[in-house]
Structure formats: C-alpha cells, structure tokens
mmCIF file of C-alpha atoms and ligand atoms in Angstrom:
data_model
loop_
_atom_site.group_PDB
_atom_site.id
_atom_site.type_symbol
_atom_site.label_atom_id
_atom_site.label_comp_id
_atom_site.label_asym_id
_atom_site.label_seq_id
_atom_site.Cartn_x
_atom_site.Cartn_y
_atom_site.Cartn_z
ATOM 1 C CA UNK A 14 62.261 123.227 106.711
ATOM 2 C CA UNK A 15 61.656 124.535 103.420
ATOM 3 C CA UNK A 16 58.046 124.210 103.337
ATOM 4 C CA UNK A 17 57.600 126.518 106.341
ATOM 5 C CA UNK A 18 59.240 129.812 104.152
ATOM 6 C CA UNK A 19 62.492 132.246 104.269
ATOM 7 C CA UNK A 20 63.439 132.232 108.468
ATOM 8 C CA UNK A 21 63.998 128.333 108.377
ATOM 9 C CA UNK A 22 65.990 128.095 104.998
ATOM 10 C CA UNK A 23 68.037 130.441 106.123
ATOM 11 C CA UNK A 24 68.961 129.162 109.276
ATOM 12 C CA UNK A 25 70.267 125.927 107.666
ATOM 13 C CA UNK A 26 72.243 127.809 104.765
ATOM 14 C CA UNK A 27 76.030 127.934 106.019
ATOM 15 C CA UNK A 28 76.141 124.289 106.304
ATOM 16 C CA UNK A 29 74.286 123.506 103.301
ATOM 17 C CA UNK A 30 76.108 125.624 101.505
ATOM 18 C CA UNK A 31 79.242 123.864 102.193
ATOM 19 C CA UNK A 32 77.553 120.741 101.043
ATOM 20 C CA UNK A 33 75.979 121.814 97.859
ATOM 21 C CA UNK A 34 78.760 123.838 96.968
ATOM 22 C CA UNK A 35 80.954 120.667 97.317
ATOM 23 C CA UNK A 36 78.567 118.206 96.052
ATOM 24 C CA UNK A 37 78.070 120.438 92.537
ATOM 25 C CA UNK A 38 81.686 120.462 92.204
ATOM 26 C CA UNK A 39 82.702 117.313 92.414
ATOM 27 C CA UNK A 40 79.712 116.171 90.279
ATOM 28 C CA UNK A 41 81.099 118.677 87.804
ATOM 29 C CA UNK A 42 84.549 116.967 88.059
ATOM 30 C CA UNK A 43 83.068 113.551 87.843
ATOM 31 C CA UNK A 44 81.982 114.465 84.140
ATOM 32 C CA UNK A 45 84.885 115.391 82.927
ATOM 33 C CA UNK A 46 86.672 113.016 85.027
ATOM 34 C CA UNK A 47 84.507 109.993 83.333
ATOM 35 C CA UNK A 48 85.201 112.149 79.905
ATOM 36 C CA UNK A 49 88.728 111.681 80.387
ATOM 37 C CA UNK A 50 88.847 108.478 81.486
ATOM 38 C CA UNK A 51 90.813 109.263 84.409
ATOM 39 C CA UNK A 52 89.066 107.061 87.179
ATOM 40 C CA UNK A 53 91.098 103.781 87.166
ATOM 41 C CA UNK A 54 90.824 100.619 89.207
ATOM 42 C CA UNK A 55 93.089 99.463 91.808
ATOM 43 C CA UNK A 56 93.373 95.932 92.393
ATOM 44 C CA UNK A 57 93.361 94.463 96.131
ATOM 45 C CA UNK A 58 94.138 91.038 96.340
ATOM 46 C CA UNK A 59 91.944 87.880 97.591
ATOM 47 C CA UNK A 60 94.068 85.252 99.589
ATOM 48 C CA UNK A 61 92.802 81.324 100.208
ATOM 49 C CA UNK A 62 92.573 80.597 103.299
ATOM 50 C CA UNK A 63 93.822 76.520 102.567
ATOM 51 C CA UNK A 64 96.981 77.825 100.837
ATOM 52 C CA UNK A 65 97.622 81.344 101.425
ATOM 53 C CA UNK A 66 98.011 82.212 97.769
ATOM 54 C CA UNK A 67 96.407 85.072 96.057
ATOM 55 C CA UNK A 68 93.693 83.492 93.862
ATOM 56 C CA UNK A 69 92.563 86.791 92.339
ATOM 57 C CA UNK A 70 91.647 90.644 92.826
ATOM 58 C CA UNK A 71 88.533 93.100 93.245
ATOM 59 C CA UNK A 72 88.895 95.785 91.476
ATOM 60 C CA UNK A 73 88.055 98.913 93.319
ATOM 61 C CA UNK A 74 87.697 102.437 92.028
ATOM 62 C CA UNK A 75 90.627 105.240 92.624
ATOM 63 C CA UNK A 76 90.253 109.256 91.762
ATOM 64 C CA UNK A 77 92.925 111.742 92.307
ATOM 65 C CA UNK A 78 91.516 114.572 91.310
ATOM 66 C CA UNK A 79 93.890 117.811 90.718
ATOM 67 C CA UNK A 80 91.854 120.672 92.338
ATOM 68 C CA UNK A 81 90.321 118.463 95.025
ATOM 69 C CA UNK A 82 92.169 115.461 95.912
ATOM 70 C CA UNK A 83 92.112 111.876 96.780
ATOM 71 C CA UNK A 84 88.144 111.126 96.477
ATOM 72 C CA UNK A 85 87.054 108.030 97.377
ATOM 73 C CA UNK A 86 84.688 105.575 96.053
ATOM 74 C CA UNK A 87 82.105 106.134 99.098
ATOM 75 C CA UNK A 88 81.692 109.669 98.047
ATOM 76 C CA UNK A 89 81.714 109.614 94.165
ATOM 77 C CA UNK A 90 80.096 106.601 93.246
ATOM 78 C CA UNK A 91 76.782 107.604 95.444
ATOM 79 C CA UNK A 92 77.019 110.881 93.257
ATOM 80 C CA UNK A 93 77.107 108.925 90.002
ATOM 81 C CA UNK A 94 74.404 106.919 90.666
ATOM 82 C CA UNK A 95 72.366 109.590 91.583
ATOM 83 C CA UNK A 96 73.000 111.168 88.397
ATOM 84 C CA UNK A 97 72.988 108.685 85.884
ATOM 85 C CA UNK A 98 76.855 108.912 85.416
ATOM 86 C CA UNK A 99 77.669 105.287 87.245
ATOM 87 C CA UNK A 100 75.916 103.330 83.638
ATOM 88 C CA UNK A 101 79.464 105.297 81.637
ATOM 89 C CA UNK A 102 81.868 105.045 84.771
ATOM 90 C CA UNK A 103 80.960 101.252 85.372
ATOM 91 C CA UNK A 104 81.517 100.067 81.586
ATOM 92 C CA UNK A 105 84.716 102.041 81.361
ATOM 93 C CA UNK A 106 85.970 101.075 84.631
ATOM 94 C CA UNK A 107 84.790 97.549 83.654
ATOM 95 C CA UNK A 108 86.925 97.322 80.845
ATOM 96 C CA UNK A 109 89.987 98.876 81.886
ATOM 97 C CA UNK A 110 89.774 95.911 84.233
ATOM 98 C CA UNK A 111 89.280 93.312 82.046
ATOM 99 C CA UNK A 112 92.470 94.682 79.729
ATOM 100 C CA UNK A 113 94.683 94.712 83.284
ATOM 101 C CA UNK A 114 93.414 91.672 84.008
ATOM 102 C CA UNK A 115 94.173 89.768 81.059
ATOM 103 C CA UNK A 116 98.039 89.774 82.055
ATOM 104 C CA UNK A 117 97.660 87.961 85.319
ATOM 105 C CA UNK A 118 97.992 84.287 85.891
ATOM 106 C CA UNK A 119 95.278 82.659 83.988
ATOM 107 C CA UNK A 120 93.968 80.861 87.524
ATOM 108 C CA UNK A 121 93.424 84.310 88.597
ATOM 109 C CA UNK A 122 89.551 85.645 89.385
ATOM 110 C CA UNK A 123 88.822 89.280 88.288
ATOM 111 C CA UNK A 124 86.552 90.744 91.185
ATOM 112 C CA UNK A 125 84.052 93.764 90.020
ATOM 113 C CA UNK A 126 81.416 95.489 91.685
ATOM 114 C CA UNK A 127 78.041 96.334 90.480
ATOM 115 C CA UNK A 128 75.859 98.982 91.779
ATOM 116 C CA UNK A 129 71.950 98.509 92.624
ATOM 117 C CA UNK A 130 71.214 100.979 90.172
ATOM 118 C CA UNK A 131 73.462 99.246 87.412
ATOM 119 C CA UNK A 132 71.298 96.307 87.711
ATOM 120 C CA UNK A 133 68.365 98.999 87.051
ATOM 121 C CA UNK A 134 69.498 98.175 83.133
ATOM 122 C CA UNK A 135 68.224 95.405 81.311
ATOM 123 C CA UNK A 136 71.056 95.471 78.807
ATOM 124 C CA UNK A 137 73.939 95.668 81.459
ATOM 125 C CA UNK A 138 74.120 91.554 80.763
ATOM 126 C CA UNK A 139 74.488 91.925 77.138
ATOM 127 C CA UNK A 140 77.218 94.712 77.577
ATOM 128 C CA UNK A 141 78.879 93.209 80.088
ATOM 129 C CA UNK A 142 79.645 90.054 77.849
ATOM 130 C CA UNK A 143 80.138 92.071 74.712
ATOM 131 C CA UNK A 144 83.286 94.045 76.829
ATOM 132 C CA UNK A 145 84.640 90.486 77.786
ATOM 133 C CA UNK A 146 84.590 89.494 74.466
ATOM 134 C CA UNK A 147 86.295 92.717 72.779
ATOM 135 C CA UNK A 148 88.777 92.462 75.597
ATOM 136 C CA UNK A 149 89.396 88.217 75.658
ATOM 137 C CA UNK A 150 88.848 88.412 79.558
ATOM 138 C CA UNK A 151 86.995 84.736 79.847
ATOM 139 C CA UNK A 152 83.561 85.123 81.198
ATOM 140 C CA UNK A 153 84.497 82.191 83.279
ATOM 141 C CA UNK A 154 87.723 83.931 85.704
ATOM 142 C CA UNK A 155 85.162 87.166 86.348
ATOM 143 C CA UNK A 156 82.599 87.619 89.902
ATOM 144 C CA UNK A 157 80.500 90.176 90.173
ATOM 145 C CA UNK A 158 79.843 91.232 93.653
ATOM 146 C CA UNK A 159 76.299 92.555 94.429
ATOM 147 C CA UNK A 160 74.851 94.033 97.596
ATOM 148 C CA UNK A 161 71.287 92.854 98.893
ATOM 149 C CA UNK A 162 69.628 95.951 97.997
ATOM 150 C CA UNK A 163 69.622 94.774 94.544
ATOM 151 C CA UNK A 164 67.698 92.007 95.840
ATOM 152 C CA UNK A 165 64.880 93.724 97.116
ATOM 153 C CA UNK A 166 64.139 96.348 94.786
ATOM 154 C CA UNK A 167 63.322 95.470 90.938
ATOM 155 C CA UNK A 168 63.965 92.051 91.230
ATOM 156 C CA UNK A 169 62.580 91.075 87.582
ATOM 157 C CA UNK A 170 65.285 92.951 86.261
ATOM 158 C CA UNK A 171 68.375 92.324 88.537
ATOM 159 C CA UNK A 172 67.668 88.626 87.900
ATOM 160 C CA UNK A 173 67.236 88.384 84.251
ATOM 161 C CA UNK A 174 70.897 90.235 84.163
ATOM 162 C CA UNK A 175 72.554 87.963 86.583
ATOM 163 C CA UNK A 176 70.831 85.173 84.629
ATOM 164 C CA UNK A 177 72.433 86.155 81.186
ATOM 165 C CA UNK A 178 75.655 86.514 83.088
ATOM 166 C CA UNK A 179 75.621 83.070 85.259
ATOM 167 C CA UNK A 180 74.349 81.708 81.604
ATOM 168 C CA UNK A 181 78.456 82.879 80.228
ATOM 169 C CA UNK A 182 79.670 81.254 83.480
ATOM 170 C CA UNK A 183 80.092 84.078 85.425
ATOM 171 C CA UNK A 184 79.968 83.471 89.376
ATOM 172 C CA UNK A 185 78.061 85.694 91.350
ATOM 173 C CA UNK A 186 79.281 86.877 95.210
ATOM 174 C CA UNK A 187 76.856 88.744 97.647
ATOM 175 C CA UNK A 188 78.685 91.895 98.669
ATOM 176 C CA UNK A 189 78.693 93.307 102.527
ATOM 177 C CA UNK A 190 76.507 90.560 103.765
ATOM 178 C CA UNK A 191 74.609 90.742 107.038
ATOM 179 C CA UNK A 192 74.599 94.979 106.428
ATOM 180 C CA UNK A 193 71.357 95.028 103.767
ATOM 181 C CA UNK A 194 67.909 93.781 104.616
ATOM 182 C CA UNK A 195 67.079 91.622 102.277
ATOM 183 C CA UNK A 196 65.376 88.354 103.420
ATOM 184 C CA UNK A 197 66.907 85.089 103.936
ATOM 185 C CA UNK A 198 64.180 84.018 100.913
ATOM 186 C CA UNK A 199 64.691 86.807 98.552
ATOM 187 C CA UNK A 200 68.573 86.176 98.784
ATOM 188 C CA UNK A 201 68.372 82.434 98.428
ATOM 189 C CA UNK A 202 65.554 83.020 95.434
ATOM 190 C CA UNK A 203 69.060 84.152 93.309
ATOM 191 C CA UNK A 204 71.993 81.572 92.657
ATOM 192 C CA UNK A 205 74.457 82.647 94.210
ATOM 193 C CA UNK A 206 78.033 81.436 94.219
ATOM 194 C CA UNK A 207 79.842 83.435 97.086
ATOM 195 C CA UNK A 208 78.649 85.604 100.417
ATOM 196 C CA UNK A 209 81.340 88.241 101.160
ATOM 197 C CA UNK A 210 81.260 88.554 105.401
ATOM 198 C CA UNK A 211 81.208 92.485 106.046
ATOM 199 C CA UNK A 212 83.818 94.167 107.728
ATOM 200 C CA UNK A 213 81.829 95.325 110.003
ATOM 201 C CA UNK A 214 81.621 91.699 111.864
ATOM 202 C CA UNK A 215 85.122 90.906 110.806
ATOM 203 C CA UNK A 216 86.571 93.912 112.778
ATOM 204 C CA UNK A 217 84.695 92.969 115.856
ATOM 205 C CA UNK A 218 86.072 89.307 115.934
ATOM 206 C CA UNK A 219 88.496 89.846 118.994
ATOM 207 C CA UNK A 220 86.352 91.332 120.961
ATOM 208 C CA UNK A 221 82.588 90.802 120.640
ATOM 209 C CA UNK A 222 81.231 86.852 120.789
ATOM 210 C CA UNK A 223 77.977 88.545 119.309
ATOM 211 C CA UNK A 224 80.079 89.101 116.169
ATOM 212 C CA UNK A 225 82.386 85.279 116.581
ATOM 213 C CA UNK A 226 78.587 83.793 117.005
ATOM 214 C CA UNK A 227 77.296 85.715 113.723
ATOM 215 C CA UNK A 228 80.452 84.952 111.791
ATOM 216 C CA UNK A 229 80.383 81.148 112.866
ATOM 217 C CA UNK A 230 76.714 81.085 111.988
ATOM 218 C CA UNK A 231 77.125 82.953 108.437
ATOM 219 C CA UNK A 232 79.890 80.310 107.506
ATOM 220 C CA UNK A 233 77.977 77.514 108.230
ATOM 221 C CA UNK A 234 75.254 78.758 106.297
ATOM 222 C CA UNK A 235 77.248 79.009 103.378
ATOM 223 C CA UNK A 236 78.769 75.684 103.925
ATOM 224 C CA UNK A 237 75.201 74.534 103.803
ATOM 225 C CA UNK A 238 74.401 75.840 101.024
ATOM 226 C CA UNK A 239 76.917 74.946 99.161
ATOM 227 C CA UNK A 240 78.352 78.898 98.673
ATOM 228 C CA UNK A 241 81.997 79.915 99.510
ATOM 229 C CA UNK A 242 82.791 82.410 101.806
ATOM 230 C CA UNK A 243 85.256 85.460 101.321
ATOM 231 C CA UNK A 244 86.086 87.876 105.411
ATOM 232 C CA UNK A 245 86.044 91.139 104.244
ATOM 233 C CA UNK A 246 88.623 93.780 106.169
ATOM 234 C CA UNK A 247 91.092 91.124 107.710
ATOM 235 C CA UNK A 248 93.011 93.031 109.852
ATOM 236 C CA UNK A 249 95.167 90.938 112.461
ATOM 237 C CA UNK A 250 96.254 87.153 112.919
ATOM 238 C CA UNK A 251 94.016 86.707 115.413
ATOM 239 C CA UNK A 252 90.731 87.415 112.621
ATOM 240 C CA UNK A 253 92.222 84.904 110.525
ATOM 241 C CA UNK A 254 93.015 82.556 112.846
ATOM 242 C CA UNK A 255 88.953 82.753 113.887
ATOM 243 C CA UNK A 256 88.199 82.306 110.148
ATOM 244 C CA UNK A 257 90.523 79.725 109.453
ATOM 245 C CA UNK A 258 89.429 77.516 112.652
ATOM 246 C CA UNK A 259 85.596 78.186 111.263
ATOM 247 C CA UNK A 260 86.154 77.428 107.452
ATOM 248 C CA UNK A 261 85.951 80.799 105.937
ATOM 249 C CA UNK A 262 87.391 79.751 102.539
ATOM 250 C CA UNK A 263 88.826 83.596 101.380
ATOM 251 C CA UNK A 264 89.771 86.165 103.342
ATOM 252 C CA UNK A 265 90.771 90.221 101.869
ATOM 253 C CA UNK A 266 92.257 92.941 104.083
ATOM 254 C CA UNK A 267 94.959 95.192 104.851
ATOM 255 C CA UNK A 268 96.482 91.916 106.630
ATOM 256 C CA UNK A 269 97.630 90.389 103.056
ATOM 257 C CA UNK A 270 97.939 94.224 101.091
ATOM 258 C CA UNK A 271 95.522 97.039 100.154
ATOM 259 C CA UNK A 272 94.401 97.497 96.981
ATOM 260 C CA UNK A 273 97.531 98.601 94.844
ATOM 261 C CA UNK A 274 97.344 100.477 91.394
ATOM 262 C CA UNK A 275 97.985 98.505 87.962
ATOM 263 C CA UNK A 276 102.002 98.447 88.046
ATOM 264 C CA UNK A 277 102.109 97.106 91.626
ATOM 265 C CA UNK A 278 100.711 93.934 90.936
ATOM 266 C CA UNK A 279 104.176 92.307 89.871
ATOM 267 C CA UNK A 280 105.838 93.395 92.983
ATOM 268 C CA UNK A 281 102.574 91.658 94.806
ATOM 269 C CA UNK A 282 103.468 88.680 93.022
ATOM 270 C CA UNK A 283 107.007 88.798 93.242
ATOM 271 C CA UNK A 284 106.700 88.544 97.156
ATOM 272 C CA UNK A 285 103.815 86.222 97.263
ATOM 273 C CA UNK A 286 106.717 83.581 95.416
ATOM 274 C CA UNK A 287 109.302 84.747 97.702
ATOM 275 C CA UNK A 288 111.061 86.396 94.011
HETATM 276 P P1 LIG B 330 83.396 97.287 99.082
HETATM 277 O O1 LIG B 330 83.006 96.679 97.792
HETATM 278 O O2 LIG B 330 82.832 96.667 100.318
HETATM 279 O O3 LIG B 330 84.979 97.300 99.098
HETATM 280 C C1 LIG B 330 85.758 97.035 100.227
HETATM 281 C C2 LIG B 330 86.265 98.316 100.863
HETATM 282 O O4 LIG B 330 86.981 98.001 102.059
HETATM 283 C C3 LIG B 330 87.248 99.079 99.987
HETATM 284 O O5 LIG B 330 87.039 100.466 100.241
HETATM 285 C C4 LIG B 330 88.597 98.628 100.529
HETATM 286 O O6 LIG B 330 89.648 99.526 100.249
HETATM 287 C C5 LIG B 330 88.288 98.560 101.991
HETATM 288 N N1 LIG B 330 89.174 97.636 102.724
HETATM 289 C C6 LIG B 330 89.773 96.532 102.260
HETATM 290 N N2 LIG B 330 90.477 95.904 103.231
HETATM 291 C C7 LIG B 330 90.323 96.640 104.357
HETATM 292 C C8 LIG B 330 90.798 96.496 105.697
HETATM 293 O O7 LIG B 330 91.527 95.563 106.068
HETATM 294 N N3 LIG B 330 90.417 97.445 106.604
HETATM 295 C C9 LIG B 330 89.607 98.485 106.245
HETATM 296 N N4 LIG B 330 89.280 99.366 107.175
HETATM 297 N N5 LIG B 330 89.130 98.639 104.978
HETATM 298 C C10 LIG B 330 89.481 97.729 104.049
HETATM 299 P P2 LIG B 330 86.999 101.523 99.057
HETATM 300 O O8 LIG B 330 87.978 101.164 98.000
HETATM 301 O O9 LIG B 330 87.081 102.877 99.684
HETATM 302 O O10 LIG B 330 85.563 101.315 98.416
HETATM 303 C C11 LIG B 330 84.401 101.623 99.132
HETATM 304 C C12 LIG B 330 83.169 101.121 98.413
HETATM 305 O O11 LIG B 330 82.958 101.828 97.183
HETATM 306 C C13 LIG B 330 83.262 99.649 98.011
HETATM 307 O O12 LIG B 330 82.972 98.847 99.130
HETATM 308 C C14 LIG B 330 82.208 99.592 96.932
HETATM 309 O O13 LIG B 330 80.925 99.481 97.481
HETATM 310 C C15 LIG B 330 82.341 100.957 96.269
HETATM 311 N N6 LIG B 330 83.158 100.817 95.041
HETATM 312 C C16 LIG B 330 84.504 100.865 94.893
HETATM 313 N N7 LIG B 330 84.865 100.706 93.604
HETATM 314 C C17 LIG B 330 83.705 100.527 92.909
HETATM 315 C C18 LIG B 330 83.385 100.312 91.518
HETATM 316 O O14 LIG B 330 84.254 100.202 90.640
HETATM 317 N N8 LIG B 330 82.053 100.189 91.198
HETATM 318 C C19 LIG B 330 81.067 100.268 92.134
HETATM 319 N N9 LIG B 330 79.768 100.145 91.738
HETATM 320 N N10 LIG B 330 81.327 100.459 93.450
HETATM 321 C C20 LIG B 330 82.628 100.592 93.829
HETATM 322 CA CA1 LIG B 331 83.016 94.656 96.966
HETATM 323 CA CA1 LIG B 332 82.191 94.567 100.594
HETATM 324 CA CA1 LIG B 333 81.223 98.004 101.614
#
C-alpha cells in the first residue's frame, strides 16, 4: 500500500491512525512506566495434582496505568520487545520477584517468564544469577519458562544462557507447548525440566477428543522423557479430572485462583490450610 503513492495511504489512514496513535502512547507510557518502576508482578499459583497444594507461583506482569487503564501483558510486553525496553522491564520485574518471593514457604518454586528476545543477550545468565544473589532468592526454588520460538531462532545464544542458568540449578519449563513450531529435535536438543500444556488444548478438553488425544499424547511424552508436566488455563473439574486420570503432574487456572497481587498471597495461603 505504501509503495503504490498518496490514494492508497490514505485510504488506510483512519484506522491506522487509531493504531499508531495508541501504539506511540502507550510506548511513551511504558518508559516512564519502567522509569518508575510501576509495572509489578502478580503471582498466580501452581497446584500438584497428587496433593492439591500450591507448590509455587508464576509471576506474571500487571500495569494500571492512570490515563489509559488496565494494560495487559499481551499488549505491552510485544511493545517492549520491539523496542528494546523488555532487557530493563525483565530485570526489574525479575527482581521485584525474587524480593516477594523470598517470604514464601521455602518449598515454594518462583515461576518467571523470559522473552525470545531476552534470550537475544548473552549476559542475561550472568545477570540473572547476580539478581538472585543480591536478593538471597536460591537459584535452586526459581523456573524459567521459555516458549519454542527461542528454540528456533539464535540457538547458540539461547543455549549458552540456559546453560549458565541450569549450571546454578535452575530448572527450565517450555512455555505454551504444542502453539510454536519448533521441532520435536530442536526442543529435545535443550534440557529441559518441565513442558507447560497450552491453554489452548486444555480449554478444549470437554469437548474435542482431538484435543483429550493431544493432551494424552503430550503427557506421555513427558513421562517418557523424564519431564513434568504443568495444564495451563484449568478451568472446570471435569479438565482436571482428564489430567489427573492421565498423569499431568501440575495444573494452573482460574479453577485454583488467578494471579493475585503481592499482599494477597497470605489470604491464598490462609485458605489453602483451611486458616
Ligand atoms: P503465559 O505465560 O502463557 O501466562 C498465562 C496466561 O494465562 C496469563 O495471562 C494468565 O493470567 C492467563 N490464565 C491463567 N489461568 C487462566 C485460566 O484459567 N483461563 C484463562 N482464560 N486464562 C488464564 P496474562 O497474565 O494476561 O499474560 C499473558 C502473557 O504475557 C503470558 O502468557 C506471557 O507470555 C506474557 N507475560 C506476562 N508477564 C510477563 C513477564 O513478566 N515477562 C514476559 N517476558 N512475559 C510476560
Ligand atoms: Ca508462562
Ligand atoms: Ca503459557
Ligand atoms: Ca501464553
């Protein structure tokens, strides 16, 4: 369109301009945001499916922004990575974790995830340890979750982080699997420790035996292989039940609780022990 001159632009322009216009501004926000430090996790809880105890918490990314609102992760953290602003917002979102987290049971995993472009950085390993120590958070009680496409592109890279990490005793968890396109080969050339089972299949259990077949067939792959398993987006008894019967081994969804701020944690406890 805007290789063929002025008619074509122009016919596009209300729509874009909406876009643009919104896009600019909330990368403008994002800045100062970051500046301020005013991005903070929330923490959503991960359940075992043996016991039905919270064993830990991914930490997911909240903005409430004053001029424009609730915006969530989806739409911001595309925009930082595109400009450069998700190598700042990661390490400080990183270690605002690690500080909540270090008042939790001391069973308790710390979930965090990484972004593609993150893994771009050779010295992400290095900093990622150095926060843990400056913060106490034991290398050992932290997973970082990682989606294929860090598999596929830059591999040289991505694995000489995860290395350094999985060196400190940090587990590694494949984020969203069976949405990327990585290759059975190029996934199974990293050590993993965990394979996260996207929503997308988990939603579908009740009614779709493509998506009971593909679940069943994930989970015995990872039994295979030695990996555990964590059902993203559990929703209703019957998912679980499907899970449970098939040997999922985590499961994370609005079932157990959504991912509550900081101070809520407690409370989250509190019921879990019947307090
Ligand atoms: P994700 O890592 O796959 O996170 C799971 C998403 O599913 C979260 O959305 C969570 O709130 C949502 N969810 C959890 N349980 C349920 C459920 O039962 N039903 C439904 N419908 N949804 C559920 P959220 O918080 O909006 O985050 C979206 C994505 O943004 C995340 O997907 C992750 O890719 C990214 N993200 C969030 N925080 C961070 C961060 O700190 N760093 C990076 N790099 N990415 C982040
Ligand atoms: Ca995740
Ligand atoms: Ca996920
Ligand atoms: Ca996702």
């Amino acid at each position: 369109a805007q290789r063929d001159g002025r008619s074509c632009v122009r016919f596009f322009e209300p729509e874009m301009d909406i876009h643009v216009e919104r896009r600019i501004q909330i990368e403008r926000e994002l800045r100062s945001a970051i500046t301020a430090d005013i991005i903070e996790p929330h923490y959503q809880p991960l359940v075992s499916l043996q016991s039905n105890c919270i064993i830990g918490f991914e930490a997911l990314a909240r903005w409430e922004n004053r001029t424009l609102g609730r915006i969530p992760p989806d739409v911001f953290i595309p925009i930082a990575e595109e400009t450069g602003l998700i190598s700042a917002l990661g390490d400080q979102l990183f270690r605002r974790a690690c500080s909540d987290a270090i008042a939790w049971p001391e069973t308790f995993t710390l979930a965090f995830n990484i972004s593609p472009i993150q893994l771009r950085d050779p010295a992400l390993g290095q900093r990622i340890l150095s926060i843990l120590g400056q913060t106490g958070f034991s290398p050992r009680r932290l997973e970082i979750e990682i989606t294929e496409s860090a598999f596929v592109e830059r591999t040289g890279v991505a694995k000489t982080v995860i290395d350094v990490l999985r060196q400190a005793g940090v587990r590694i968890a494949l984020d969203d699997f069976g949405t990327g396109y990585a290759t059975l080969s190029q996934l199974l050339s990293f050590r993993l420790d965990k394979i996260k089972i996207d929503r997308s299949f988990v939603s579908q259990l009740d009614d779709s035996t493509e998506s009971r077949v593909i679940v069943h067939a994930i989970l015995g792959l990872a039994k295979g292989l030695g990996l555990t398993t964590t059902a993203e987006g559990v929703e209703d008894a019957c998912q679980l039940g499907f899970l449970v019967a098939n040997g999922c081994t985590e499961g994370q969804g609005y079932l157990f609780s959504d991912a509550v701020p900081t101070a809520g944690i407690r409370a989250l406890l509190n019921r879990e022990s019947g307090s």
